[in-house]
mmCIF file of C-alpha atoms in Angstrom:
data_model
loop_
_atom_site.group_PDB
_atom_site.id
_atom_site.type_symbol
_atom_site.label_atom_id
_atom_site.label_comp_id
_atom_site.label_asym_id
_atom_site.label_seq_id
_atom_site.Cartn_x
_atom_site.Cartn_y
_atom_site.Cartn_z
ATOM 1 C CA MET W 1194 -10.828 -20.309 4.305
ATOM 2 C CA SER W 1195 -8.178 -17.170 4.359
ATOM 3 C CA LEU W 1196 -8.864 -13.958 3.435
ATOM 4 C CA GLU W 1197 -6.810 -14.417 0.176
ATOM 5 C CA GLU W 1198 -8.797 -17.102 -0.711
ATOM 6 C CA SER W 1199 -11.793 -15.463 -0.762
ATOM 7 C CA LEU W 1200 -10.454 -12.610 -3.221
ATOM 8 C CA ALA W 1201 -9.320 -15.148 -5.364
ATOM 9 C CA LYS W 1202 -12.702 -16.675 -5.502
ATOM 10 C CA LEU W 1203 -13.749 -13.205 -5.935
ATOM 11 C CA ARG W 1204 -11.074 -12.281 -8.935
ATOM 12 C CA GLU W 1205 -11.620 -15.702 -10.793
ATOM 13 C CA ALA W 1206 -15.102 -14.906 -10.826
ATOM 14 C CA SER W 1207 -14.794 -11.284 -12.255
ATOM 15 C CA ALA W 1208 -13.020 -12.715 -14.162
ATOM 16 C CA GLY W 1209 -15.487 -14.994 -15.879
ATOM 17 C CA LYS W 1210 -18.362 -11.857 -15.710
ATOM 18 C CA ILE W 1211 -16.569 -8.895 -16.730
ATOM 19 C CA PRO W 1212 -15.304 -8.033 -20.239
ATOM 20 C CA GLU W 1213 -11.890 -8.769 -21.458
ATOM 21 C CA GLU W 1214 -11.650 -4.439 -21.906
ATOM 22 C CA ILE W 1215 -12.990 -3.380 -18.954
ATOM 23 C CA ARG W 1216 -10.747 -5.135 -17.004
ATOM 24 C CA MET W 1217 -8.199 -4.438 -18.922
ATOM 25 C CA LYS W 1218 -8.971 -0.782 -18.320
ATOM 26 C CA MET W 1219 -9.687 -1.301 -14.993
ATOM 27 C CA GLY W 1220 -5.615 -2.971 -14.682
ATOM 28 C CA ALA W 1221 -4.185 -0.107 -16.582
ATOM 29 C CA ALA W 1222 -5.538 2.431 -13.926
ATOM 30 C CA THR W 1223 -4.698 0.322 -10.731
ATOM 31 C CA GLN W 1224 -0.643 1.068 -12.290
ATOM 32 C CA ALA W 1225 -1.533 4.714 -13.256
ATOM 33 C CA LEU W 1226 -2.146 5.156 -9.934
ATOM 34 C CA ARG W 1227 0.880 3.024 -8.908
ATOM 35 C CA GLU W 1228 2.792 4.812 -10.972
ATOM 36 C CA SER W 1229 1.484 8.572 -10.310
ATOM 37 C CA GLY W 1230 3.459 8.792 -7.783
ATOM 38 C CA ILE W 1231 0.519 8.557 -4.545
ATOM 39 C CA MET W 1232 2.883 5.733 -2.759
ATOM 40 C CA ASP W 1233 5.344 8.513 -1.932
ATOM 41 C CA GLY W 1234 3.346 11.210 0.355
ATOM 42 C CA ILE W 1235 1.159 7.909 2.188
ATOM 43 C CA ILE W 1236 1.201 7.271 5.787
ATOM 44 C CA LYS W 1237 4.403 5.089 6.543
ATOM 45 C CA VAL W 1238 5.874 4.263 9.213
ATOM 46 C CA GLY W 1239 7.310 5.655 12.301
ATOM 47 C CA ASP W 1240 4.565 8.366 11.537
ATOM 48 C CA THR W 1241 2.584 10.160 13.785
ATOM 49 C CA LEU W 1242 -1.238 8.899 13.413
ATOM 50 C CA PRO W 1243 -3.371 11.965 12.115
ATOM 51 C CA ALA W 1244 -5.994 12.985 15.192
ATOM 52 C CA PHE W 1245 -10.171 11.700 14.236
ATOM 53 C CA ASN W 1246 -13.099 12.969 15.858
ATOM 54 C CA LEU W 1247 -15.600 10.840 13.016
ATOM 55 C CA PRO W 1248 -19.032 9.484 13.662
ATOM 56 C CA ASN W 1249 -20.041 5.514 13.676
ATOM 57 C CA SER W 1250 -23.085 3.807 12.158
ATOM 58 C CA LYS W 1251 -25.356 5.859 15.154
ATOM 59 C CA GLY W 1252 -23.979 9.309 15.075
ATOM 60 C CA GLU W 1253 -22.159 9.479 17.987
ATOM 61 C CA MET W 1254 -18.656 10.669 17.957
ATOM 62 C CA VAL W 1255 -15.545 8.233 17.569
ATOM 63 C CA SER W 1256 -11.898 9.947 18.350
ATOM 64 C CA SER W 1257 -8.704 8.254 17.903
ATOM 65 C CA ALA W 1258 -7.620 9.800 21.219
ATOM 66 C CA ASP W 1259 -10.106 8.376 23.491
ATOM 67 C CA LEU W 1260 -9.154 4.873 21.504
ATOM 68 C CA LEU W 1261 -5.690 4.891 21.865
ATOM 69 C CA ALA W 1262 -6.611 5.407 25.713
ATOM 70 C CA LYS W 1263 -7.610 2.674 25.949
ATOM 71 C CA GLY W 1264 -4.645 0.509 24.150
ATOM 72 C CA ASN W 1265 -3.204 0.106 20.548
ATOM 73 C CA LEU W 1266 -5.341 1.093 17.455
ATOM 74 C CA VAL W 1267 -5.888 -1.024 14.400
ATOM 75 C CA VAL W 1268 -7.667 1.528 11.331
ATOM 76 C CA THR W 1269 -8.794 -0.274 8.210
ATOM 77 C CA ILE W 1270 -9.785 1.500 5.187
ATOM 78 C CA TYR W 1271 -13.373 0.909 3.586
ATOM 79 C CA ARG W 1272 -14.501 2.189 0.247
ATOM 80 C CA GLY W 1273 -17.997 0.974 0.391
ATOM 81 C CA HIS W 1274 -20.543 -2.064 0.049
ATOM 82 C CA TRP W 1275 -20.321 -1.872 -3.262
ATOM 83 C CA TRP W 1276 -17.281 -3.491 -3.605
ATOM 84 C CA PRO W 1277 -17.331 -6.713 -2.356
ATOM 85 C CA TYR W 1278 -12.848 -7.192 -1.995
ATOM 86 C CA CYS W 1279 -13.727 -4.521 0.631
ATOM 87 C CA ASN W 1280 -16.843 -6.695 1.997
ATOM 88 C CA ALA W 1281 -14.171 -9.555 2.241
ATOM 89 C CA GLU W 1282 -12.057 -8.116 4.162
ATOM 90 C CA LEU W 1283 -14.535 -6.312 6.629
ATOM 91 C CA TYR W 1284 -16.099 -9.983 7.086
ATOM 92 C CA ALA W 1285 -12.538 -11.551 7.653
ATOM 93 C CA LEU W 1286 -11.573 -8.673 10.234
ATOM 94 C CA ARG W 1287 -15.018 -9.623 12.759
ATOM 95 C CA ASP W 1288 -12.673 -13.096 13.501
ATOM 96 C CA ILE W 1289 -9.861 -10.822 14.784
ATOM 97 C CA VAL W 1290 -11.760 -8.559 17.058
ATOM 98 C CA GLU W 1291 -11.665 -10.488 20.232
ATOM 99 C CA GLU W 1292 -8.466 -11.070 20.095
ATOM 100 C CA LEU W 1293 -7.563 -7.878 19.224
ATOM 101 C CA ASN W 1294 -9.191 -6.854 22.316
ATOM 102 C CA GLY W 1295 -7.423 -9.026 24.278
ATOM 103 C CA LEU W 1296 -3.760 -7.463 23.533
ATOM 104 C CA LYS W 1297 -5.462 -3.840 24.194
ATOM 105 C CA THR W 1298 -6.112 -3.065 21.102
ATOM 106 C CA THR W 1299 -9.147 -0.653 19.709
ATOM 107 C CA MET W 1300 -10.261 -1.965 15.636
ATOM 108 C CA VAL W 1301 -11.467 1.058 13.898
ATOM 109 C CA ALA W 1302 -13.151 0.322 10.411
ATOM 110 C CA ILE W 1303 -13.217 4.166 8.118
ATOM 111 C CA SER W 1304 -15.204 4.390 4.920
ATOM 112 C CA PRO W 1305 -16.373 7.372 2.856
ATOM 113 C CA GLN W 1306 -20.000 6.305 2.109
ATOM 114 C CA ASN W 1307 -22.966 7.223 4.210
ATOM 115 C CA GLN W 1308 -24.304 6.806 8.295
ATOM 116 C CA ALA W 1309 -26.752 5.316 6.270
ATOM 117 C CA LYS W 1310 -25.097 2.633 4.545
ATOM 118 C CA ASN W 1311 -22.525 2.290 7.135
ATOM 119 C CA ASP W 1312 -26.391 1.385 9.946
ATOM 120 C CA GLU W 1313 -27.215 -0.733 7.659
ATOM 121 C CA LEU W 1314 -23.752 -2.538 7.064
ATOM 122 C CA VAL W 1315 -23.338 -2.774 10.934
ATOM 123 C CA GLU W 1316 -26.659 -4.015 11.110
ATOM 124 C CA LYS W 1317 -26.956 -6.558 8.405
ATOM 125 C CA HIS W 1318 -23.359 -8.168 9.068
ATOM 126 C CA LYS W 1319 -23.805 -7.706 12.852
ATOM 127 C CA LEU W 1320 -19.634 -5.492 12.694
ATOM 128 C CA ASN W 1321 -18.243 -6.309 16.216
ATOM 129 C CA PHE W 1322 -16.458 -2.699 15.695
ATOM 130 C CA ASP W 1323 -16.883 0.774 14.806
ATOM 131 C CA LEU W 1324 -17.729 1.802 11.227
ATOM 132 C CA VAL W 1325 -17.286 5.404 11.059
ATOM 133 C CA ARG W 1326 -18.107 7.602 8.422
ATOM 134 C CA ASP W 1327 -14.972 10.688 7.164
ATOM 135 C CA GLU W 1328 -17.329 12.596 4.610
ATOM 136 C CA GLY W 1329 -16.005 13.470 1.290
ATOM 137 C CA ASN W 1330 -12.470 11.416 2.481
ATOM 138 C CA ALA W 1331 -11.256 14.283 4.259
ATOM 139 C CA TYR W 1332 -9.607 12.510 6.347
ATOM 140 C CA CYS W 1333 -8.385 9.738 4.075
ATOM 141 C CA SER W 1334 -6.980 12.599 2.880
ATOM 142 C CA GLU W 1335 -5.099 13.732 5.384
ATOM 143 C CA LEU W 1336 -3.255 9.730 5.518
ATOM 144 C CA GLY W 1337 -2.370 10.567 1.467
ATOM 145 C CA ILE W 1338 -4.514 7.567 -0.025
ATOM 146 C CA VAL W 1339 -7.183 9.203 -1.769
ATOM 147 C CA PHE W 1340 -7.197 10.023 -5.828
ATOM 148 C CA LYS W 1341 -9.927 10.784 -7.989
ATOM 149 C CA VAL W 1342 -11.607 7.890 -9.754
ATOM 150 C CA ALA W 1343 -10.464 8.366 -13.507
ATOM 151 C CA PRO W 1344 -12.842 9.085 -16.145
ATOM 152 C CA GLU W 1345 -12.545 5.788 -17.700
ATOM 153 C CA ILE W 1346 -13.144 4.119 -14.639
ATOM 154 C CA LYS W 1347 -15.607 5.651 -13.995
ATOM 155 C CA ASP W 1348 -17.860 4.875 -17.210
ATOM 156 C CA ILE W 1349 -17.474 1.605 -15.878
ATOM 157 C CA TYR W 1350 -18.685 2.091 -12.230
ATOM 158 C CA ASP W 1351 -21.331 3.683 -14.089
ATOM 159 C CA GLY W 1352 -22.376 0.604 -16.322
ATOM 160 C CA PHE W 1353 -22.256 -1.511 -13.135
ATOM 161 C CA GLY W 1354 -24.668 0.738 -11.663
ATOM 162 C CA ILE W 1355 -22.069 2.238 -8.594
ATOM 163 C CA SER W 1356 -22.867 5.560 -7.898
ATOM 164 C CA LEU W 1357 -20.403 6.835 -5.362
ATOM 165 C CA PRO W 1358 -22.174 9.675 -5.308
ATOM 166 C CA ASP W 1359 -25.168 8.248 -3.928
ATOM 167 C CA SER W 1360 -23.244 5.942 -1.274
ATOM 168 C CA ASN W 1361 -20.935 8.731 -0.246
ATOM 169 C CA GLY W 1362 -23.722 12.107 -0.358
ATOM 170 C CA GLU W 1363 -20.958 13.830 -2.355
ATOM 171 C CA ASP W 1364 -19.976 14.009 -6.149
ATOM 172 C CA SER W 1365 -16.379 14.237 -5.748
ATOM 173 C CA TRP W 1366 -15.448 10.871 -7.181
ATOM 174 C CA THR W 1367 -12.663 10.397 -4.835
ATOM 175 C CA LEU W 1368 -11.806 6.794 -3.204
ATOM 176 C CA PRO W 1369 -9.304 6.004 -0.389
ATOM 177 C CA MET W 1370 -7.129 3.071 -1.719
ATOM 178 C CA PRO W 1371 -6.459 0.157 0.861
ATOM 179 C CA THR W 1372 -5.152 0.766 3.460
ATOM 180 C CA ARG W 1373 -4.212 -1.083 7.358
ATOM 181 C CA LEU W 1374 -2.525 0.530 9.868
ATOM 182 C CA VAL W 1375 -1.561 -0.872 13.156
ATOM 183 C CA VAL W 1376 -0.897 2.160 15.594
ATOM 184 C CA SER W 1377 0.985 1.975 18.778
ATOM 185 C CA GLN W 1378 -0.652 3.654 21.788
ATOM 186 C CA ASP W 1379 1.839 6.756 21.586
ATOM 187 C CA GLY W 1380 0.119 7.496 17.984
ATOM 188 C CA ILE W 1381 3.019 6.000 16.223
ATOM 189 C CA VAL W 1382 2.023 3.731 13.072
ATOM 190 C CA ARG W 1383 4.036 0.850 13.718
ATOM 191 C CA ALA W 1384 2.548 -1.206 10.459
ATOM 192 C CA SER W 1385 1.239 0.345 7.343
ATOM 193 C CA ASP W 1386 -0.251 -2.145 4.349
ATOM 194 C CA THR W 1387 -1.590 0.262 1.448
ATOM 195 C CA ASP W 1388 -1.820 -0.981 -1.881
ATOM 196 C CA PRO W 1389 -3.255 0.638 -5.402
ATOM 197 C CA ASN W 1390 -4.021 -2.930 -6.047
ATOM 198 C CA HIS W 1391 -8.154 -2.154 -4.947
ATOM 199 C CA THR W 1392 -8.346 -6.598 -5.511
ATOM 200 C CA ALA W 1393 -5.493 -6.927 -2.654
ATOM 201 C CA ARG W 1394 -5.420 -6.821 1.192
ATOM 202 C CA PRO W 1395 -2.752 -8.380 3.876
ATOM 203 C CA GLU W 1396 -4.284 -10.697 5.979
ATOM 204 C CA PRO W 1397 -5.436 -10.357 9.194
ATOM 205 C CA GLN W 1398 -3.080 -12.593 11.209
ATOM 206 C CA LYS W 1399 -0.407 -10.120 9.792
ATOM 207 C CA THR W 1400 -2.136 -8.071 11.952
ATOM 208 C CA ILE W 1401 -2.188 -9.819 15.161
ATOM 209 C CA ASP W 1402 1.204 -10.490 14.531
ATOM 210 C CA ASP W 1403 2.173 -6.402 13.303
ATOM 211 C CA VAL W 1404 0.082 -5.649 17.651
ATOM 212 C CA LYS W 1405 1.795 -8.654 19.362
ATOM 213 C CA ALA W 1406 5.140 -7.675 17.824
ATOM 214 C CA LEU W 1407 4.761 -4.285 19.924
ATOM 215 C CA GLY W 1408 5.127 -5.886 23.210
#
């Protein structure tokens, strides 16, 4: 099953479970984010990836400099364990790690959630790549992809039992937009996929193709 097929099933399931009024509010918030101008300031192809040095689930520091010293880099942004679309993407990406390694490319996922949640996710789902913590979305803010959750969406999340302060260990109620970057060994972004629509993610095969295009 492709990632898009998995995402389509999630969208279909949510349509049957979530009242139309709530779905309309979430859709309106996504459209408002798209029209806010945020896309004008996000990291783009040709930009230099800002350096990072972030802890993985074991508390070990993972740096972009060390990863790029070994080859190319794929960076994916993971919002949290509470969002099924993020989980579907993360699980699908496990399947391309071996091929990426063969292309001298490392993948790393960056998430605002706390290390305990990251550790639980890595262990439960046997992730074969690092999941590092971006406390307070500080690093993702450098990428220009962070936004503050609108009050009406915060209320919806509360109704779903989703607490970003519990998940992230801080109460800013900010989130990063779903993003995947392909970065060549010189630190330049060569492919960038960012979408305000949190239910849309590129196929893992696109990332493989983007890496192969590096030559």
